[in-house]
Coordinates of C-alpha atoms and ligand atoms in Angstrom, one line a residue:
Chain A
M272 CA -13.5 -9.2 -112.4
R273 CA -11.9 -12.5 -111.9
I274 CA -9.8 -10.9 -108.9
L275 CA -13.2 -10.2 -107.5
S276 CA -14.4 -13.7 -107.7
I277 CA -11.3 -15.0 -106.2
A278 CA -11.6 -12.5 -103.6
V279 CA -15.3 -13.3 -102.7
N280 CA -14.4 -16.6 -102.7
T281 CA -11.7 -16.1 -100.4
F282 CA -13.7 -14.1 -98.1
R283 CA -16.0 -16.9 -97.6
E284 CA -13.3 -19.5 -97.3
N285 CA -11.8 -17.5 -94.6
L286 CA -15.6 -17.1 -93.1
R287 CA -15.5 -20.7 -92.3
E288 CA -12.2 -20.5 -90.0
K289 CA -13.3 -21.1 -86.7
L290 CA -10.0 -19.7 -85.3
L291 CA -11.4 -16.8 -87.0
Y292 CA -14.4 -16.2 -84.6
N293 CA -12.7 -17.2 -81.9
L294 CA -10.2 -14.3 -81.8
L295 CA -12.8 -12.0 -82.3
F296 CA -14.3 -13.2 -79.4
F297 CA -11.5 -12.4 -77.3
A298 CA -11.4 -9.5 -78.9
L299 CA -14.7 -8.3 -77.9
L300 CA -13.8 -9.6 -74.4
M301 CA -11.0 -7.2 -74.2
I302 CA -12.5 -4.2 -75.3
G303 CA -15.7 -5.0 -73.3
S304 CA -13.5 -6.0 -70.1
S305 CA -12.2 -2.1 -70.1
I306 CA -15.8 -1.5 -68.9
L307 CA -14.7 -3.6 -65.5
L308 CA -11.4 -2.3 -65.3
S309 CA -12.1 1.3 -65.4
R310 CA -14.3 0.4 -62.1
I311 CA -11.8 -0.7 -60.2
T312 CA -8.6 2.5 -61.8
L313 CA -8.9 5.3 -60.0
G314 CA -8.4 8.8 -62.0
D315 CA -8.2 8.8 -65.8
Y316 CA -10.6 6.1 -66.8
H317 CA -11.1 7.4 -70.2
R318 CA -7.3 6.9 -71.1
L319 CA -7.4 3.3 -69.9
I320 CA -10.6 2.5 -72.1
L321 CA -9.0 4.3 -75.7
D322 CA -5.5 2.5 -74.9
L323 CA -7.0 -1.2 -74.0
G324 CA -9.8 -0.7 -76.7
L325 CA -7.0 0.5 -79.8
A326 CA -4.6 -1.9 -78.9
S327 CA -7.1 -4.8 -78.6
I328 CA -8.1 -4.0 -82.4
N329 CA -4.7 -3.6 -83.0
L330 CA -3.2 -6.7 -81.4
F331 CA -6.3 -9.3 -82.5
G332 CA -6.5 -7.9 -86.0
V333 CA -2.7 -8.5 -86.4
L334 CA -3.3 -12.2 -85.3
I335 CA -6.3 -12.9 -87.4
A336 CA -4.3 -11.3 -90.5
I337 CA -1.2 -13.5 -89.9
F338 CA -2.7 -17.0 -89.3
V339 CA -5.3 -16.5 -91.4
G340 CA -2.7 -15.2 -94.2
I341 CA 0.0 -17.5 -94.2
G342 CA -2.4 -20.3 -95.3
L343 CA -4.1 -18.1 -98.1
V344 CA -1.4 -19.3 -100.9
S345 CA 0.0 -22.1 -99.2
K346 CA -3.2 -23.9 -98.3
E347 CA -4.0 -23.8 -102.1
V348 CA -1.1 -25.3 -103.1
D349 CA -0.7 -28.0 -100.2
R350 CA -4.1 -28.7 -101.1
K351 CA -3.7 -28.6 -104.9
T352 CA -6.6 -26.4 -105.6
I353 CA -4.9 -24.1 -107.3
Y354 CA -4.0 -26.8 -110.4
T355 CA -7.3 -25.6 -111.5
I356 CA -7.3 -21.9 -111.0
V357 CA -3.7 -21.3 -112.2
S358 CA -4.6 -23.7 -115.8
K359 CA -7.2 -21.1 -116.7
P360 CA -6.5 -18.1 -118.5
I361 CA -5.5 -15.9 -115.3
P362 CA -1.9 -14.7 -114.7
R363 CA -0.6 -15.8 -111.5
Y364 CA -0.4 -12.5 -109.9
E365 CA -3.9 -11.9 -110.4
F366 CA -4.4 -15.0 -108.6
L367 CA -2.1 -13.8 -105.7
L368 CA -4.2 -9.7 -105.7
G369 CA -7.4 -11.9 -105.7
K370 CA -6.7 -13.5 -102.4
Y371 CA -4.9 -10.7 -100.7
C372 CA -8.0 -8.5 -101.8
G373 CA -10.4 -11.3 -100.1
L374 CA -8.4 -11.8 -97.0
V375 CA -8.4 -7.9 -96.8
I376 CA -12.0 -7.7 -97.0
T377 CA -12.3 -10.6 -94.2
L378 CA -10.1 -8.3 -91.9
F379 CA -12.3 -5.0 -92.6
A380 CA -15.4 -7.0 -92.0
N381 CA -13.7 -8.2 -88.6
T382 CA -12.2 -4.6 -88.0
I383 CA -16.2 -3.0 -88.0
V384 CA -17.2 -5.4 -85.5
M385 CA -14.3 -4.5 -83.5
V386 CA -15.0 -1.0 -83.8
V387 CA -18.7 -1.0 -83.1
G388 CA -17.5 -2.9 -79.9
L389 CA -15.5 -0.4 -79.5
L390 CA -17.8 2.6 -80.1
I391 CA -20.2 0.8 -77.7
V392 CA -18.4 0.9 -74.7
L393 CA -17.0 4.7 -75.4
Q394 CA -20.7 5.6 -75.8
V395 CA -21.8 3.4 -72.5
M396 CA -18.5 5.0 -70.5
D397 CA -19.7 8.9 -71.4
V398 CA -15.8 8.8 -73.4
P399 CA -16.1 11.6 -76.2
I400 CA -15.4 10.0 -79.7
T401 CA -13.1 12.4 -81.3
S402 CA -11.9 12.5 -85.0
L403 CA -8.6 11.4 -83.5
V404 CA -9.9 8.2 -82.6
F405 CA -11.1 7.3 -86.0
K406 CA -7.7 8.1 -87.8
S407 CA -6.2 5.9 -85.7
L408 CA -8.4 3.3 -86.5
A409 CA -7.8 4.1 -90.1
L410 CA -4.0 3.8 -89.7
I411 CA -4.9 0.3 -87.2
F412 CA -6.4 -1.0 -90.8
L413 CA -3.7 0.4 -93.0
E414 CA -1.1 -1.3 -90.8
L415 CA -2.8 -4.6 -91.2
M416 CA -3.1 -4.4 -94.9
V417 CA 0.6 -4.0 -94.5
I418 CA 1.0 -7.2 -92.1
T419 CA -1.0 -9.1 -94.6
A420 CA 0.8 -8.6 -97.5
V421 CA 4.0 -9.4 -95.6
A422 CA 1.7 -12.5 -94.7
V423 CA 0.9 -13.1 -98.2
L424 CA 5.2 -12.6 -99.1
F425 CA 5.9 -15.3 -97.3
S426 CA 3.2 -17.6 -98.0
T427 CA 4.4 -17.7 -101.6
F428 CA 7.4 -19.8 -100.7
T429 CA 7.4 -20.9 -97.1
S430 CA 5.2 -23.4 -95.5
A431 CA 2.5 -22.1 -93.1
T432 CA 4.4 -22.5 -89.9
L433 CA 7.7 -20.4 -90.9
S434 CA 5.3 -17.9 -92.6
A435 CA 3.8 -17.2 -89.4
I436 CA 7.0 -17.1 -87.6
F437 CA 8.6 -14.8 -89.6
T438 CA 5.3 -12.4 -90.1
L439 CA 5.4 -12.1 -86.3
A440 CA 9.1 -11.2 -86.2
V441 CA 8.4 -8.6 -89.0
Y442 CA 5.6 -7.2 -87.0
M443 CA 7.8 -6.6 -83.7
I444 CA 10.9 -5.8 -85.3
G445 CA 8.7 -3.2 -87.4
H446 CA 7.4 -1.8 -84.1
L447 CA 10.3 -1.8 -82.3
S448 CA 13.0 -0.8 -85.3
G449 CA 12.7 2.9 -84.5
D450 CA 13.8 2.5 -80.7
L451 CA 16.8 0.0 -81.9
K452 CA 18.1 2.8 -84.5
E453 CA 18.0 5.3 -81.3
F454 CA 19.8 2.3 -79.2
S455 CA 22.5 1.6 -82.3
K456 CA 23.7 4.9 -81.7
K457 CA 25.6 3.8 -78.5
L458 CA 27.0 1.0 -80.4
D459 CA 29.8 0.3 -83.0
E460 CA 29.7 1.0 -86.4
V461 CA 29.1 -2.5 -87.8
S462 CA 26.1 -2.7 -85.6
Q463 CA 24.6 0.5 -86.9
M464 CA 24.8 -0.6 -90.2
V465 CA 23.0 -4.0 -89.7
V466 CA 20.5 -2.2 -87.4
N467 CA 20.3 0.8 -90.3
A468 CA 19.4 -2.0 -92.9
I469 CA 16.8 -3.4 -90.8
Y470 CA 15.5 -0.3 -89.8
Y471 CA 14.9 0.8 -93.7
T472 CA 14.0 -2.5 -95.4
L473 CA 11.3 -3.5 -92.8
P474 CA 8.5 -1.5 -92.3
N475 CA 8.1 1.4 -89.9
L476 CA 5.2 0.1 -88.1
E477 CA 5.1 2.6 -85.4
R478 CA 4.5 5.2 -87.8
F479 CA 0.9 3.5 -87.9
N480 CA 0.4 3.8 -84.2
L481 CA -1.7 6.7 -83.4
K482 CA -2.2 5.3 -79.8
G483 CA -0.3 8.3 -77.9
H484 CA -1.8 10.9 -80.1
V485 CA -5.1 10.0 -79.3
I486 CA -4.5 9.5 -75.5
H487 CA -2.4 12.7 -75.1
H488 CA -4.9 15.0 -77.8
L489 CA -2.1 15.6 -79.4
D490 CA -3.1 16.8 -83.1
F491 CA -2.4 14.2 -86.4
G492 CA -3.3 16.5 -89.3
M493 CA -4.4 15.8 -92.7
A494 CA -1.1 15.9 -94.2
D495 CA 0.5 13.5 -91.9
M496 CA -2.4 11.2 -92.5
A497 CA -2.0 11.6 -96.2
L498 CA 2.0 10.9 -95.8
T499 CA 1.4 7.8 -93.6
L500 CA -1.3 6.2 -96.1
A501 CA 1.0 6.9 -99.0
Y502 CA 3.7 5.1 -97.1
G503 CA 1.5 1.9 -96.3
L504 CA 0.2 1.5 -99.3
T505 CA 3.0 1.8 -101.3
Y506 CA 4.8 -0.8 -99.0
A507 CA 2.0 -3.0 -99.3
A508 CA 2.2 -2.7 -103.0
F509 CA 5.7 -3.3 -103.5
L510 CA 5.7 -6.5 -101.1
L511 CA 2.8 -7.9 -103.6
L512 CA 5.3 -6.8 -106.1
L513 CA 7.7 -8.8 -104.7
A514 CA 5.5 -12.2 -103.7
S515 CA 4.2 -11.9 -107.4
I516 CA 7.4 -12.1 -109.0
V517 CA 8.7 -15.1 -106.2
F518 CA 4.9 -16.7 -107.6
Q519 CA 5.8 -16.5 -111.3
R520 CA 8.8 -18.8 -110.4
R521 CA 7.4 -21.2 -108.6
D522 CA 6.3 -24.8 -109.4
F523 CA 3.5 -25.9 -107.9
Q524 CA 4.5 -29.7 -107.1
Chain B
M297 CA 8.1 -27.0 -138.7
E298 CA 5.3 -26.1 -137.2
H299 CA 1.9 -28.7 -138.3
S300 CA -1.0 -26.6 -139.1
D301 CA -3.4 -28.6 -137.6
S302 CA -1.2 -29.2 -134.3
I303 CA -2.8 -28.7 -131.0
L304 CA -0.9 -29.7 -129.0
K305 CA 3.4 -30.2 -129.4
T306 CA 6.3 -30.8 -127.1
A307 CA 9.9 -31.1 -128.6
G308 CA 12.5 -32.6 -126.1
L309 CA 10.7 -31.6 -122.9
R310 CA 12.9 -32.1 -119.8
K311 CA 12.1 -31.7 -116.4
T312 CA 14.3 -32.9 -113.1
F313 CA 13.0 -32.3 -109.6
K314 CA 15.6 -31.5 -106.9
V315 CA 15.0 -34.0 -103.9
G316 CA 16.5 -34.0 -100.5
F317 CA 18.4 -31.7 -98.2
W318 CA 21.5 -31.6 -100.7
G319 CA 19.1 -31.0 -103.8
R320 CA 19.8 -34.7 -105.6
S321 CA 18.5 -34.6 -109.2
V322 CA 15.8 -37.1 -110.3
T323 CA 15.1 -36.3 -113.7
A324 CA 11.2 -37.3 -113.9
L325 CA 10.9 -37.0 -118.1
E326 CA 13.6 -37.2 -120.3
G327 CA 13.3 -35.2 -123.9
L328 CA 9.6 -36.0 -124.9
D329 CA 8.3 -35.5 -128.5
L330 CA 4.2 -35.5 -129.0
D331 CA 2.6 -34.0 -131.7
V332 CA -1.0 -34.4 -130.8
R333 CA -3.2 -32.8 -134.0
Q334 CA -7.2 -31.5 -134.1
G335 CA -9.7 -33.9 -133.7
E336 CA -7.7 -36.7 -132.2
V337 CA -8.3 -38.7 -128.6
F338 CA -4.7 -38.9 -127.8
G339 CA -4.0 -41.4 -125.0
F340 CA -0.5 -40.9 -122.9
L341 CA 0.5 -44.3 -121.3
G342 CA 2.9 -45.4 -118.6
P343 CA 2.8 -47.3 -115.4
N344 CA 3.2 -45.3 -112.2
G345 CA 6.0 -42.6 -112.0
A346 CA 6.4 -43.0 -115.6
G347 CA 6.2 -39.3 -115.5
K348 CA 2.4 -38.4 -117.1
T349 CA 1.6 -35.9 -114.3
T350 CA 4.7 -34.2 -114.8
T351 CA 4.4 -33.7 -118.5
I352 CA 0.6 -32.6 -118.0
K353 CA 1.4 -30.0 -115.3
M354 CA 4.2 -28.6 -117.5
L355 CA 1.9 -28.6 -120.5
M356 CA -0.6 -26.5 -118.1
G357 CA 1.8 -24.2 -116.7
L358 CA 2.4 -25.6 -113.4
I359 CA 5.7 -26.3 -113.4
Y360 CA 8.2 -24.9 -115.8
P361 CA 10.3 -27.3 -117.7
T362 CA 13.8 -28.0 -117.0
S363 CA 14.3 -27.6 -121.0
G364 CA 12.8 -28.1 -124.0
Q365 CA 10.0 -26.6 -125.5
A366 CA 6.2 -27.2 -125.8
W367 CA 3.1 -25.3 -127.6
L368 CA -0.7 -25.5 -127.4
F369 CA -2.5 -24.1 -130.2
G370 CA 0.8 -23.5 -131.8
R371 CA 1.7 -20.8 -128.9
P372 CA 4.4 -21.4 -126.1
I373 CA 2.9 -23.0 -123.1
G374 CA 1.6 -20.4 -120.4
D375 CA 0.2 -18.1 -122.9
Q376 CA -3.4 -16.7 -121.4
E377 CA -4.9 -16.8 -125.0
S378 CA -4.3 -20.6 -125.7
K379 CA -5.5 -21.0 -121.8
A380 CA -9.2 -19.9 -122.7
R381 CA -9.2 -22.7 -125.6
L382 CA -8.3 -25.3 -122.9
G383 CA -9.8 -27.7 -120.4
F384 CA -8.0 -29.2 -117.5
L385 CA -8.8 -31.9 -115.3
P386 CA -5.9 -33.1 -112.9
E387 CA -5.3 -36.3 -111.0
S388 CA -7.3 -37.3 -108.2
P389 CA -8.9 -33.6 -108.2
Y390 CA -8.8 -31.4 -105.4
F391 CA -11.5 -28.9 -105.1
Y392 CA -12.7 -26.2 -102.5
D393 CA -15.1 -28.4 -100.8
Y394 CA -17.2 -25.8 -98.9
L395 CA -19.0 -25.1 -102.5
T396 CA -22.3 -26.8 -103.8
G397 CA -21.8 -28.5 -107.2
L398 CA -23.5 -25.1 -108.4
E399 CA -21.2 -23.0 -106.4
F400 CA -18.4 -24.7 -108.0
L401 CA -19.2 -24.5 -111.2
Q402 CA -20.6 -20.7 -111.5
F403 CA -17.1 -19.8 -109.7
Y404 CA -15.2 -21.1 -113.0
G405 CA -17.1 -19.8 -114.8
H406 CA -16.5 -16.5 -113.6
L407 CA -13.4 -17.4 -114.1
F408 CA -13.8 -17.2 -117.6
G409 CA -16.4 -13.9 -117.5
L410 CA -19.4 -15.9 -117.8
R411 CA -21.9 -14.7 -116.2
G412 CA -25.8 -14.4 -115.8
V413 CA -28.0 -16.5 -117.9
A414 CA -25.7 -17.5 -120.1
L415 CA -23.6 -19.3 -117.5
G416 CA -26.6 -20.9 -115.6
K417 CA -27.3 -22.3 -119.4
R418 CA -24.1 -24.0 -119.9
I419 CA -23.8 -25.2 -116.0
D420 CA -27.2 -26.8 -116.5
E421 CA -25.9 -28.6 -119.6
L422 CA -22.4 -29.5 -118.2
L423 CA -24.6 -31.3 -115.3
E424 CA -26.6 -32.8 -117.5
L425 CA -23.9 -34.0 -119.7
V426 CA -21.9 -35.9 -117.0
G427 CA -25.2 -37.1 -114.8
M428 CA -24.6 -34.8 -111.8
S429 CA -28.0 -32.5 -111.7
H430 CA -29.2 -33.9 -108.5
A431 CA -26.1 -32.8 -106.8
R432 CA -26.5 -29.0 -107.9
H433 CA -27.3 -28.0 -104.4
L434 CA -25.1 -30.8 -102.5
Q435 CA -21.4 -30.1 -101.0
L436 CA -18.4 -31.3 -102.8
R437 CA -17.0 -32.2 -99.3
K438 CA -20.1 -34.6 -99.2
F439 CA -19.0 -36.5 -102.6
S440 CA -18.2 -39.8 -103.8
K441 CA -14.7 -39.8 -105.8
G442 CA -16.5 -40.9 -108.8
M443 CA -19.2 -37.8 -108.8
L444 CA -15.7 -35.2 -108.1
Q445 CA -14.3 -36.5 -111.1
R446 CA -17.6 -35.7 -112.8
V447 CA -18.0 -32.5 -111.7
G448 CA -13.9 -32.0 -112.5
I449 CA -15.0 -33.0 -115.9
A450 CA -17.8 -30.5 -115.8
Q451 CA -15.4 -28.3 -114.6
A452 CA -13.4 -28.9 -117.3
L453 CA -15.6 -28.1 -119.9
I454 CA -17.2 -24.8 -118.6
N455 CA -15.5 -23.0 -121.4
D456 CA -16.3 -25.2 -124.3
P457 CA -12.7 -26.1 -124.8
E458 CA -10.6 -27.0 -128.2
L459 CA -8.4 -29.2 -126.6
V460 CA -9.3 -31.3 -123.1
V461 CA -6.6 -32.9 -120.9
L462 CA -7.7 -35.5 -118.9
D463 CA -5.2 -36.8 -116.0
E464 CA -6.2 -40.1 -115.1
P465 CA -9.9 -39.5 -115.8
M466 CA -11.2 -43.0 -115.5
S467 CA -9.5 -43.5 -111.9
G468 CA -11.4 -44.2 -109.0
L469 CA -14.4 -45.0 -111.2
D470 CA -16.4 -48.5 -111.3
P471 CA -16.8 -50.2 -114.3
V472 CA -20.0 -48.7 -115.1
G473 CA -18.5 -45.1 -114.3
R474 CA -15.7 -46.1 -116.8
K475 CA -18.1 -46.7 -119.3
E476 CA -19.7 -43.7 -118.9
I477 CA -16.4 -41.5 -118.9
R478 CA -15.4 -43.0 -122.0
D479 CA -18.9 -42.7 -123.8
L480 CA -18.5 -39.1 -122.4
I481 CA -14.9 -38.7 -124.3
L482 CA -16.6 -40.2 -128.2
R483 CA -19.0 -37.9 -127.5
L484 CA -16.6 -34.5 -127.1
K485 CA -14.7 -36.3 -130.2
E486 CA -17.7 -36.3 -132.4
S487 CA -18.4 -32.3 -131.4
G488 CA -14.9 -31.9 -132.6
K489 CA -13.0 -31.3 -129.7
T490 CA -9.2 -32.5 -129.4
I491 CA -9.1 -34.7 -126.1
F492 CA -5.2 -35.7 -124.7
F493 CA -5.6 -38.2 -121.6
S494 CA -3.3 -40.0 -119.2
S495 CA -3.9 -43.5 -118.3
H496 CA -2.9 -46.8 -117.2
I497 CA -5.7 -48.2 -117.5
L498 CA -5.1 -50.1 -121.6
H499 CA -8.2 -51.4 -122.1
D500 CA -9.6 -48.0 -121.8
A501 CA -7.1 -46.5 -124.1
E502 CA -7.5 -49.2 -126.5
L503 CA -11.4 -48.7 -127.1
L504 CA -10.7 -44.8 -127.3
C505 CA -8.1 -44.0 -128.8
D506 CA -6.7 -42.8 -132.4
R507 CA -3.1 -42.4 -131.3
V508 CA -1.1 -43.0 -128.1
A509 CA 2.0 -42.9 -126.7
I510 CA 3.9 -45.0 -124.1
I511 CA 6.2 -43.4 -121.3
L512 CA 8.3 -45.4 -118.9
K513 CA 10.5 -43.8 -116.4
G514 CA 10.7 -40.7 -118.2
R515 CA 11.6 -42.0 -121.9
Q516 CA 8.7 -42.6 -124.5
V517 CA 9.1 -46.2 -126.2
A518 CA 5.9 -46.2 -128.2
C519 CA 4.1 -43.4 -130.2
G520 CA 1.5 -44.1 -133.3
R521 CA -1.3 -45.9 -134.0
V522 CA -3.0 -48.4 -131.4
S523 CA -3.3 -50.9 -134.1
E524 CA -0.1 -50.4 -135.8
L525 CA 1.2 -50.8 -132.2
I526 CA -0.4 -53.7 -131.4
D527 CA 0.2 -55.8 -134.8
E528 CA 4.1 -54.2 -135.1
G529 CA 6.2 -57.0 -135.0
V530 CA 3.8 -59.0 -132.8
A531 CA 3.1 -62.7 -134.1
H532 CA -0.2 -63.4 -132.7
S533 CA -0.2 -66.2 -130.4
V534 CA -2.7 -69.2 -130.3
E535 CA -4.0 -70.9 -127.3
V536 CA -4.8 -74.6 -127.9
V537 CA -6.9 -76.8 -125.8
I538 CA -6.0 -80.6 -125.7
D539 CA -7.6 -83.8 -124.4
G540 CA -5.7 -86.6 -123.3
L541 CA -2.3 -86.3 -124.3
G542 CA 0.0 -88.7 -123.0
P543 CA 3.4 -87.4 -121.3
E544 CA 5.3 -88.3 -124.1
E545 CA 3.7 -85.7 -126.1
L546 CA 3.4 -83.7 -123.6
A547 CA 6.8 -83.0 -123.2
R548 CA 7.6 -82.8 -126.8
L549 CA 4.3 -79.6 -126.6
R550 CA 6.7 -78.0 -123.8
Q551 CA 9.3 -77.6 -126.5
M552 CA 6.9 -75.7 -128.9
A553 CA 5.0 -73.7 -126.5
D554 CA 5.4 -70.5 -124.7
R555 CA 3.0 -71.8 -121.7
V556 CA 1.8 -75.7 -121.2
I557 CA -1.0 -75.9 -118.5
V558 CA -2.5 -79.0 -117.5
Q559 CA -5.7 -79.7 -115.6
G560 CA -7.0 -83.0 -115.3
S561 CA -6.8 -84.7 -118.7
Q562 CA -6.7 -81.5 -120.5
V563 CA -4.1 -79.4 -121.4
L564 CA -4.0 -75.6 -122.4
V565 CA -1.2 -74.8 -124.7
V566 CA 0.2 -70.8 -125.4
L567 CA 1.9 -71.3 -129.0
P568 CA 4.2 -68.0 -129.6
S569 CA 3.0 -68.0 -133.4
R570 CA 0.3 -69.4 -135.9
Q571 CA 3.6 -71.4 -137.3
Q572 CA 3.4 -74.0 -135.0
V573 CA -0.3 -74.7 -135.5
G574 CA 0.6 -77.3 -138.1
S575 CA 2.6 -79.5 -135.7
V576 CA 0.9 -79.6 -133.1
L577 CA -2.5 -80.7 -134.8
E578 CA 0.2 -83.5 -136.4
L579 CA 1.2 -84.3 -132.8
I580 CA -2.5 -84.3 -132.0
R581 CA -3.6 -86.9 -134.8
G582 CA -0.6 -89.3 -134.0
A583 CA -1.4 -89.3 -130.1
R584 CA -4.8 -89.8 -130.8
A585 CA -6.1 -87.3 -128.6
T586 CA -8.9 -84.8 -128.8
L587 CA -8.6 -81.0 -130.4
V588 CA -10.9 -79.1 -127.9
S589 CA -10.5 -75.7 -129.0
L590 CA -8.3 -73.8 -131.3
T591 CA -8.3 -69.8 -130.3
P592 CA -6.0 -67.2 -132.4
Q593 CA -5.2 -64.4 -129.5
K594 CA -5.8 -60.8 -130.9
G595 CA -2.3 -58.8 -129.8
S596 CA -3.4 -56.0 -126.9
L597 CA -1.9 -53.2 -126.2
E598 CA -1.7 -54.6 -122.9
D599 CA 0.6 -57.3 -124.4
L600 CA 2.5 -54.5 -125.9
F601 CA 2.7 -52.5 -123.0
I602 CA 4.1 -55.4 -120.6
R603 CA 6.6 -56.3 -123.5
E604 CA 7.9 -52.8 -123.4
V605 CA 8.4 -52.7 -119.9
K606 CA 10.3 -55.8 -119.7
N607 CA 12.2 -55.1 -122.6
K608 CA 13.1 -51.7 -121.7
Q609 CA 14.0 -52.1 -118.1
P610 CA 17.5 -53.8 -118.0
E611 CA 18.4 -51.0 -120.6
L612 CA 17.0 -48.3 -118.6
R613 CA 18.6 -49.6 -115.3
E614 CA 21.8 -49.4 -117.4
A615 CA 21.2 -46.2 -118.6
V616 CA 20.7 -44.8 -114.9
Ligands
ATP904 N1 7.6 -32.7 -106.8 C1 8.3 -33.6 -106.8 N2 9.9 -34.2 -106.5 C2 10.1 -35.1 -106.8 N3 10.1 -35.9 -107.3 C3 8.9 -35.8 -108.4 C4 7.9 -34.8 -108.1 N4 7.1 -35.1 -108.8 C5 7.1 -36.5 -109.6 N5 8.2 -36.6 -109.1 C6 8.9 -37.8 -109.5 O1 8.8 -38.1 -111.1 C7 8.3 -39.7 -111.4 C8 7.4 -39.1 -112.5 O2 6.0 -38.7 -111.5 P1 4.6 -38.7 -112.2 O3 3.8 -37.9 -111.2 O4 4.6 -37.7 -113.6 O5 4.2 -40.2 -112.6 P2 3.1 -40.7 -113.3 O6 3.3 -41.2 -114.6 O7 1.8 -39.4 -113.4 O8 2.3 -41.7 -112.3 P3 1.3 -42.2 -112.1 O9 0.2 -43.3 -112.5 O10 1.4 -42.7 -110.6 O11 0.5 -41.1 -111.6 C9 8.4 -40.4 -110.3 O12 9.6 -41.0 -110.3 C10 8.2 -39.5 -109.6 O13 8.4 -39.9 -108.2
MG905 MG1 -0.2 -39.0 -112.4

C-alpha cells in the first residue's frame, strides 16, 4: 500500500517532466515517418515499417527509462524531499521499490502510446499484425524494466550525470556482449576472461530483441518466451536487491 | 539504566564526515548524551554549525552514527515501530512542490496507512491547527516560507505522534508567525506530547522549554532546566543611570563597572553584581549627582550562551 502511494506519486511527478513529452513526440514522429519512407522504398516495405517502428519504441523507451530513471532517487536526496519520507515508518527498500514501480508505470503508459501509434501505422499500411509483434513488444518492455533497474541502482550512489553515462554504457555493452564473446575467441586468454566476466555479469539485452524474428517470420515459442521473461524479471529483481543494499547503507547528507 | 519515561536518549553519540577528495575526517558531533523525558519541551541549542541538524538526522535515521547509540521510546534508532510514534519537521523543509496542501498531507497520511474519511478529518483538523485551511488547494510551489513551515508542521503531526522533533521550527518566520508556532508547541505539550526542537533563537527557547541542552562545535557544554542554567553562577548585573557626575568620579566608576557609557550629562553604568551597588550610591551621594534609575538585570539564556561560547572557544581551539 505504501509502495503504491509512492509509486503513484512518482508517476505524477514523472508526468510533469517535459523531457518525457519531447521524447514521446519524437518517437511518434519516427514511427509515423516510416509511412513516408515506405513510399520511396522499393520492395519489401512491410519489413521497413516493422523494423523502424519496433526500433523506435525500443530506443525512445530506453531514453525515457534512462533520463527519467537516473533522477528518480538522486533528485529526492539532492532536494531533501526524502527526509520526511525516510523518517516515517517506511523501510528504505520500500521507498526504492515505490520509486521503481512509479517509473515502470510511467514507461508502461508511454509504451502504450507508442504501441498505439505503431498499430495505427501498421493498419494504415496494411501490414499484417502477428502475435510475434506483440511478443516483441512485451520483451521490449521487459528490457525497459531491466534498464530502469540499472538506472535506479546507479542512481542510489552516484550523481544523475554519471548514472546516465553508466546506464547508457550498460545498455550498449548489454547489446554487444554476445558479439564481443564471439569476437574474443580470437584473442588471448586474459582478454577472453575479461570479456567473459562482462558477458556473464551484465544483462544480455539481445535476448529481448525479437526484431529479427518478426521481420523474418521466425517463430518464438511460449517456452522461449517464458524463459526470457524469467531471465529479465530475475535480473531486474537482483539489481533492485543490490540497489536496496546500497541505499540502506547510505547517509543522506 | 533505561529510564521508564525516557522518550529520547543518546549515549556518546558521535558523527564524523569525510570531506574533500582525500576523505579528510571532520567531526560534526563529539559524544552527545541526551535524555528527554515524557511530556517535556526540550530545547536543543547551539550556534550555526554546532551539530544540531547532524544530531537530529541521526535520530531520524537519515544518517548513521560513527559511534555511540541512541534510542527513541527505548528502542534503538531506525526501528520502524518507534518511527510510527514520531513526527519530524526538517530544517528549511523541502517538499514535493507540485502538490497542493491537501494532496501533500494526503500523501503523508497514506504512508501511515490512513485513508478515506478519517484521513480527511485529520487533514481538516491539522490545516485548521496550523492556520492553513485557506491554502488547501494551492500548490506548495506558491507557498511562502512561513506557509511551508506550517504545512511542514502539519505533516509532522499527521500520525498524532507522541514525540515531535522540529529542526529550527521558528526560522524564517516573522514575529507573529514565531509566536503562533510557540503557542502551537505549548498546545502540543498540553495534549501530552513530548517536543524536541533545535534553535538558535534563545528567546523562544527560554519561553518554551522545560529543559535545554547547549552544544558548541559538536560538544555539549550545558544541560538542565532553563532557570537553573541561568542562575547557575551568574551574579545578576545591575544597570544604573546617573546624571551630573564629575570626571573624577567617572574615573572611579570605570574601575568598578563592567561598562560605562557617557551620553551628554548622563552616564549608564553596568555593574557586574549587586555587591557594587552600595559603593556606587555612596559615590553618587558624595558627588551630589542624581540617581536617574537603577535596574537589576535578570540573567538570560542569551548571556549564558554568549558566555559559554566565549569560554569554550579558546579551549576548543586547543583541542582541535
Ligand atoms: N554532509 C556533511 N559533510 C561534511 N560536513 C558536514 C556535513 N554536514 C554537516 N557538516 C558539518 O558538521 C557541522 C555541524 O553541522 P550541522 O548542520 O549539524 O549544524 P547546525 O547546528 O544544524 O547548524 P545551523 O544552526 O546552521 O543549522 C558543521 O561544521 C558542518 O560543516
Ligand atoms: Mg541546522
